[in-house]
Structures are given as structure tokens and as C-alpha cells.
PDB file of C-alpha atoms in Angstrom:
ATOM      1  CA  MET A 145     102.868  25.379  84.483  1.00 71.00           C
ATOM      2  CA  THR A 146     103.145  27.455  81.452  1.00 70.00           C
ATOM      3  CA  ASP A 147     104.087  31.174  82.747  1.00 82.00           C
ATOM      4  CA  SER A 148     106.945  32.673  84.493  1.00 84.00           C
ATOM      5  CA  SER A 149     105.028  33.241  87.613  1.00 83.00           C
ATOM      6  CA  SER A 150     103.778  29.631  87.755  1.00 87.00           C
ATOM      7  CA  VAL A 151     107.458  28.393  87.251  1.00 90.00           C
ATOM      8  CA  SER A 152     108.667  30.844  89.740  1.00 90.00           C
ATOM      9  CA  SER A 153     106.218  30.186  92.384  1.00 91.00           C
ATOM     10  CA  ALA A 154     106.409  26.522  92.071  1.00 91.00           C
ATOM     11  CA  SER A 155     108.202  24.130  94.386  1.00 91.00           C
ATOM     12  CA  LEU A 156     111.140  21.942  93.946  1.00 91.00           C
ATOM     13  CA  PRO A 157     109.187  18.737  93.448  1.00 91.00           C
ATOM     14  CA  GLU A 158     107.205  20.444  90.763  1.00 91.00           C
ATOM     15  CA  LEU A 159     110.146  21.920  88.980  1.00 92.00           C
ATOM     16  CA  ALA A 160     111.379  18.325  88.824  1.00 91.00           C
ATOM     17  CA  ILE A 161     108.396  16.946  87.187  1.00 91.00           C
ATOM     18  CA  TYR A 162     107.909  20.001  84.524  1.00 91.00           C
ATOM     19  CA  LYS A 163     111.468  19.408  83.723  1.00 92.00           C
ATOM     20  CA  ASN A 164     111.209  15.811  83.053  1.00 92.00           C
ATOM     21  CA  GLU A 165     108.161  16.335  81.329  1.00 93.00           C
ATOM     22  CA  LEU A 166     109.553  18.735  79.353  1.00 94.00           C
ATOM     23  CA  ASP A 167     112.565  16.843  78.476  1.00 94.00           C
ATOM     24  CA  ARG A 168     111.062  13.844  77.033  1.00 96.00           C
ATOM     25  CA  ILE A 169     108.608  16.049  74.729  1.00 97.00           C
ATOM     26  CA  ILE A 170     111.728  17.670  74.143  1.00 98.00           C
ATOM     27  CA  VAL A 171     113.243  14.211  72.753  1.00 97.00           C
ATOM     28  CA  GLU A 172     109.852  12.766  71.515  1.00 98.00           C
ATOM     29  CA  ALA A 173     109.415  16.348  69.236  1.00 98.00           C
ATOM     30  CA  GLN A 174     113.712  15.582  68.229  1.00 97.00           C
ATOM     31  CA  GLU A 175     113.235  12.203  66.939  1.00 97.00           C
ATOM     32  CA  LYS A 176     110.228  13.130  64.895  1.00 98.00           C
ATOM     33  CA  VAL A 177     112.086  16.025  63.464  1.00 96.00           C
ATOM     34  CA  LYS A 178     114.260  13.694  62.402  1.00 95.00           C
ATOM     35  CA  LEU A 179     112.315  11.543  61.067  1.00 96.00           C
ATOM     36  CA  ILE A 180     110.711  14.029  58.769  1.00 95.00           C
ATOM     37  CA  LYS A 181     113.619  15.584  58.060  1.00 94.00           C
ATOM     38  CA  SER A 182     115.166  11.685  56.785  1.00 93.00           C
ATOM     39  CA  GLU A 183     111.918  11.488  54.491  1.00 94.00           C
ATOM     40  CA  LEU A 184     112.734  15.112  52.896  1.00 94.00           C
ATOM     41  CA  GLU A 185     115.830  14.192  51.902  1.00 93.00           C
ATOM     42  CA  GLY A 186     114.995  10.658  50.911  1.00 94.00           C
ATOM     43  CA  ARG A 187     112.433  12.467  48.396  1.00 93.00           C
ATOM     44  CA  TYR A 188     114.482  15.600  47.527  1.00 94.00           C
ATOM     45  CA  LEU A 189     118.127  15.324  47.546  1.00 94.00           C
ATOM     46  CA  GLU A 190     118.249  13.333  44.497  1.00 93.00           C
ATOM     47  CA  ARG A 191     116.501  16.184  42.359  1.00 93.00           C
ATOM     48  CA  ALA A 192     118.599  18.695  44.329  1.00 94.00           C
ATOM     49  CA  GLN A 193     121.790  17.162  43.177  1.00 95.00           C
ATOM     50  CA  ASP A 194     120.281  16.587  39.501  1.00 94.00           C
ATOM     51  CA  THR A 195     119.643  20.339  39.324  1.00 94.00           C
ATOM     52  CA  LEU A 196     123.151  21.176  41.029  1.00 94.00           C
ATOM     53  CA  ARG A 197     124.929  19.116  38.617  1.00 95.00           C
ATOM     54  CA  GLN A 198     122.947  21.173  35.373  1.00 96.00           C
ATOM     55  CA  GLN A 199     124.403  24.131  36.916  1.00 96.00           C
ATOM     56  CA  GLY A 200     127.861  22.837  36.803  1.00 95.00           C
ATOM     57  CA  LYS A 201     127.720  22.315  41.069  1.00 94.00           C
ATOM     58  CA  ASP A 202     127.928  19.586  43.354  1.00 91.00           C
ATOM     59  CA  PHE A 203     126.974  21.607  46.550  1.00 92.00           C
ATOM     60  CA  GLY A 204     124.617  24.793  47.087  1.00 93.00           C
ATOM     61  CA  SER A 205     120.905  25.322  47.135  1.00 92.00           C
ATOM     62  CA  VAL A 206     118.181  24.763  44.866  1.00 92.00           C
ATOM     63  CA  THR A 207     114.533  25.702  44.599  1.00 92.00           C
ATOM     64  CA  ILE A 208     112.275  22.771  43.812  1.00 92.00           C
ATOM     65  CA  GLU A 209     108.798  23.290  43.192  1.00 90.00           C
ATOM     66  CA  GLU A 210     105.915  20.506  43.781  1.00 89.00           C
ATOM     67  CA  GLY A 211     102.483  21.507  42.901  1.00 88.00           C
ATOM     68  CA  ALA A 212     101.841  25.015  44.699  1.00 89.00           C
ATOM     69  CA  HIS A 213     105.034  24.563  47.013  1.00 90.00           C
ATOM     70  CA  LYS A 214     108.493  25.657  46.752  1.00 91.00           C
ATOM     71  CA  LEU A 215     110.903  23.808  48.919  1.00 91.00           C
ATOM     72  CA  LYS A 216     114.248  24.779  49.010  1.00 94.00           C
ATOM     73  CA  VAL A 217     117.145  22.606  49.502  1.00 95.00           C
ATOM     74  CA  ASN A 218     120.765  22.991  50.564  1.00 94.00           C
ATOM     75  CA  VAL A 219     123.413  20.595  49.996  1.00 95.00           C
ATOM     76  CA  ARG A 220     125.891  21.260  52.404  1.00 93.00           C
ATOM     77  CA  ARG A 221     129.576  20.239  52.251  1.00 92.00           C
ATOM     78  CA  ARG A 222     132.564  19.390  54.793  1.00 91.00           C
ATOM     79  CA  VAL A 223     136.027  19.574  53.498  1.00 90.00           C
ATOM     80  CA  GLU A 224     138.532  18.612  55.127  1.00 92.00           C
ATOM     81  CA  TRP A 225     142.657  18.805  54.472  1.00 93.00           C
ATOM     82  CA  GLU A 226     145.260  16.724  54.744  1.00 93.00           C
ATOM     83  CA  GLU A 227     147.504  18.071  56.588  1.00 90.00           C
ATOM     84  CA  GLY A 228     151.014  17.174  55.627  1.00 92.00           C
ATOM     85  CA  MET A 229     150.128  17.047  52.078  1.00 95.00           C
ATOM     86  CA  LEU A 230     148.899  21.131  52.916  1.00 94.00           C
ATOM     87  CA  LEU A 231     151.968  21.851  54.620  1.00 93.00           C
ATOM     88  CA  LYS A 232     153.875  20.884  51.265  1.00 96.00           C
ATOM     89  CA  VAL A 233     151.873  23.058  49.256  1.00 96.00           C
ATOM     90  CA  LEU A 234     152.019  26.371  51.372  1.00 95.00           C
ATOM     91  CA  ASN A 235     155.587  26.119  52.069  1.00 95.00           C
ATOM     92  CA  SER A 236     156.376  25.564  48.394  1.00 97.00           C
ATOM     93  CA  MET A 237     154.699  28.887  48.144  1.00 96.00           C
ATOM     94  CA  ASP A 238     156.253  32.517  48.835  1.00 96.00           C
ATOM     95  CA  GLU A 239     155.334  33.409  52.394  1.00 94.00           C
ATOM     96  CA  ASP A 240     153.122  36.280  51.912  1.00 95.00           C
ATOM     97  CA  THR A 241     151.111  34.021  49.189  1.00 96.00           C
ATOM     98  CA  ALA A 242     151.053  31.302  51.608  1.00 94.00           C
ATOM     99  CA  ARG A 243     150.134  33.640  54.497  1.00 93.00           C
ATOM    100  CA  HIS A 244     147.008  34.845  52.447  1.00 96.00           C
ATOM    101  CA  TYR A 245     145.353  31.342  51.948  1.00 95.00           C
ATOM    102  CA  ALA A 246     146.212  29.266  54.992  1.00 95.00           C
ATOM    103  CA  GLN A 247     145.025  29.894  58.472  1.00 91.00           C
ATOM    104  CA  ILE A 248     146.449  28.668  61.363  1.00 87.00           C
ATOM    105  CA  LYS A 249     144.927  28.317  64.983  1.00 87.00           C
ATOM    106  CA  TYR A 250     146.790  27.030  67.984  1.00 89.00           C
ATOM    107  CA  THR A 251     145.218  25.468  70.601  1.00 93.00           C
ATOM    108  CA  ILE A 252     145.754  23.268  73.558  1.00 95.00           C
ATOM    109  CA  PRO A 253     143.134  20.277  74.782  1.00 95.00           C
ATOM    110  CA  GLU A 254     141.805  20.963  78.248  1.00 95.00           C
ATOM    111  CA  ALA A 255     142.998  17.471  78.773  1.00 96.00           C
ATOM    112  CA  LYS A 256     146.449  18.050  78.457  1.00 97.00           C
ATOM    113  CA  TYR A 257     146.766  21.350  79.575  1.00 96.00           C
ATOM    114  CA  ASN A 258     144.756  19.929  83.258  1.00 96.00           C
ATOM    115  CA  ASN A 259     147.725  16.870  83.235  1.00 97.00           C
ATOM    116  CA  ALA A 260     150.507  18.702  82.410  1.00 97.00           C
ATOM    117  CA  PRO A 261     153.377  19.250  84.944  1.00 97.00           C
ATOM    118  CA  PRO A 262     153.260  22.585  86.820  1.00 96.00           C
ATOM    119  CA  GLU A 263     155.527  24.451  85.166  1.00 97.00           C
ATOM    120  CA  VAL A 264     154.338  23.675  81.855  1.00 96.00           C
ATOM    121  CA  LYS A 265     150.635  24.315  82.887  1.00 96.00           C
ATOM    122  CA  ALA A 266     151.967  27.804  84.897  1.00 95.00           C
ATOM    123  CA  ALA A 267     153.669  28.919  81.370  1.00 95.00           C
ATOM    124  CA  LEU A 268     150.429  28.091  79.353  1.00 95.00           C
ATOM    125  CA  SER A 269     148.089  29.866  81.826  1.00 94.00           C
ATOM    126  CA  GLU A 270     149.353  33.124  81.017  1.00 93.00           C
ATOM    127  CA  ALA A 271     147.890  32.317  77.464  1.00 94.00           C
ATOM    128  CA  ARG A 272     144.669  31.018  78.349  1.00 94.00           C
ATOM    129  CA  THR A 273     141.468  33.093  79.161  1.00 94.00           C
ATOM    130  CA  VAL A 274     138.169  30.939  80.118  1.00 91.00           C
ATOM    131  CA  TYR A 275     134.987  32.088  79.259  1.00 88.00           C
ATOM    132  CA  LEU A 276     131.761  31.650  81.216  1.00 83.00           C
ATOM    133  CA  GLN A 277     129.498  29.313  78.538  1.00 85.00           C
ATOM    134  CA  GLY A 278     126.402  28.647  80.163  1.00 79.00           C
ATOM    135  CA  VAL A 279     125.302  26.525  83.224  1.00 73.00           C
ATOM    136  CA  SER A 280     123.304  23.606  83.601  1.00 69.00           C
ATOM    137  CA  VAL A 281     121.052  22.678  86.587  1.00 71.00           C
ATOM    138  CA  ASP A 282     119.747  19.177  86.862  1.00 72.00           C
ATOM    139  CA  ILE A 283     118.009  17.991  89.973  1.00 71.00           C
ATOM    140  CA  GLU A 284     118.699  14.785  91.640  1.00 77.00           C
ATOM    141  CA  GLY A 285     117.427  12.555  94.249  1.00 74.00           C
ATOM    142  CA  MET A 286     113.615  13.315  92.585  1.00 64.00           C
ATOM    143  CA  ASP A 287     113.089   9.833  91.857  1.00 63.00           C
ATOM    144  CA  ASN A 288     109.256   9.946  92.657  1.00 54.00           C
ATOM    145  CA  ALA A 289     109.003  13.681  91.201  1.00 49.00           C
TER     146      ALA A 289
END
């Protein structure tokens, strides 16, 4: 079952078998990719960090040559801000400067929205838009598939 015509003509049990097989293959492939990424990181991270430090950087992309091969190593970063301290710093700036640098996003967690009293939920719903993000179909009750 490798083309769209064989998939569209397959029975539900056949689709369940094929989907389960592909799910297994995907999990195995993801595990192998994770293992390879870990090995590459172990081999090349330190060299990449040394090269970045020579450039006066802690993060970024570098190209490492090994024999006839070139590897592009991207050392990424994740930044977190301490909100209380950041708020103090922004409040000490003039309003235009603070607005230039700061980005504020208001959101309501779905669990809190769903558990809100009816009057709060009604007020919040005026500012809420829900978009379809995708559909997931799981086949259940096909244990012998």
C-alpha cells in the first residue's frame, strides 16, 4: 500500500494495519535520528564552541571541515527573562522606549477559560477566536489488526 489509489481502495482493517506499521516505522526512525544527532553533537559541539569563542560569540553557526566533508553546526540559544526584574527596568524607562523594546502578549489558558464562571466566560468569549489546527483520526477496536 504505497500509492494513493491503493490507500483509497483499502478497507478499514487494512488501513489500520498499514497505519500501525507506519507508526512503528516512524518511531524507530525518530529514535535512530535522535541517536545520530546525539553522536554528531558529541563529536562536533566542542569544536563549534571553540570556533565561536574565537569569533567572540557564544552562539551561532559555524562550518567545520572534516576531510572532504563540510558540516554546518548551529549552536542555538534559548533566552528567558526574569519578569519581575524586567518590569522594573521597563518601568524605569520612558514610555516610548519601553514600548519599543518590550513585547506584551495577553492570553488566557484554555483550562481557566473552560472553568470560568458563565459571566466571565461570556465576557472573555468576545475576544476569543478558535481556529481549526488539524484533525487526528485514531482507529480503535482493531486489536487483531
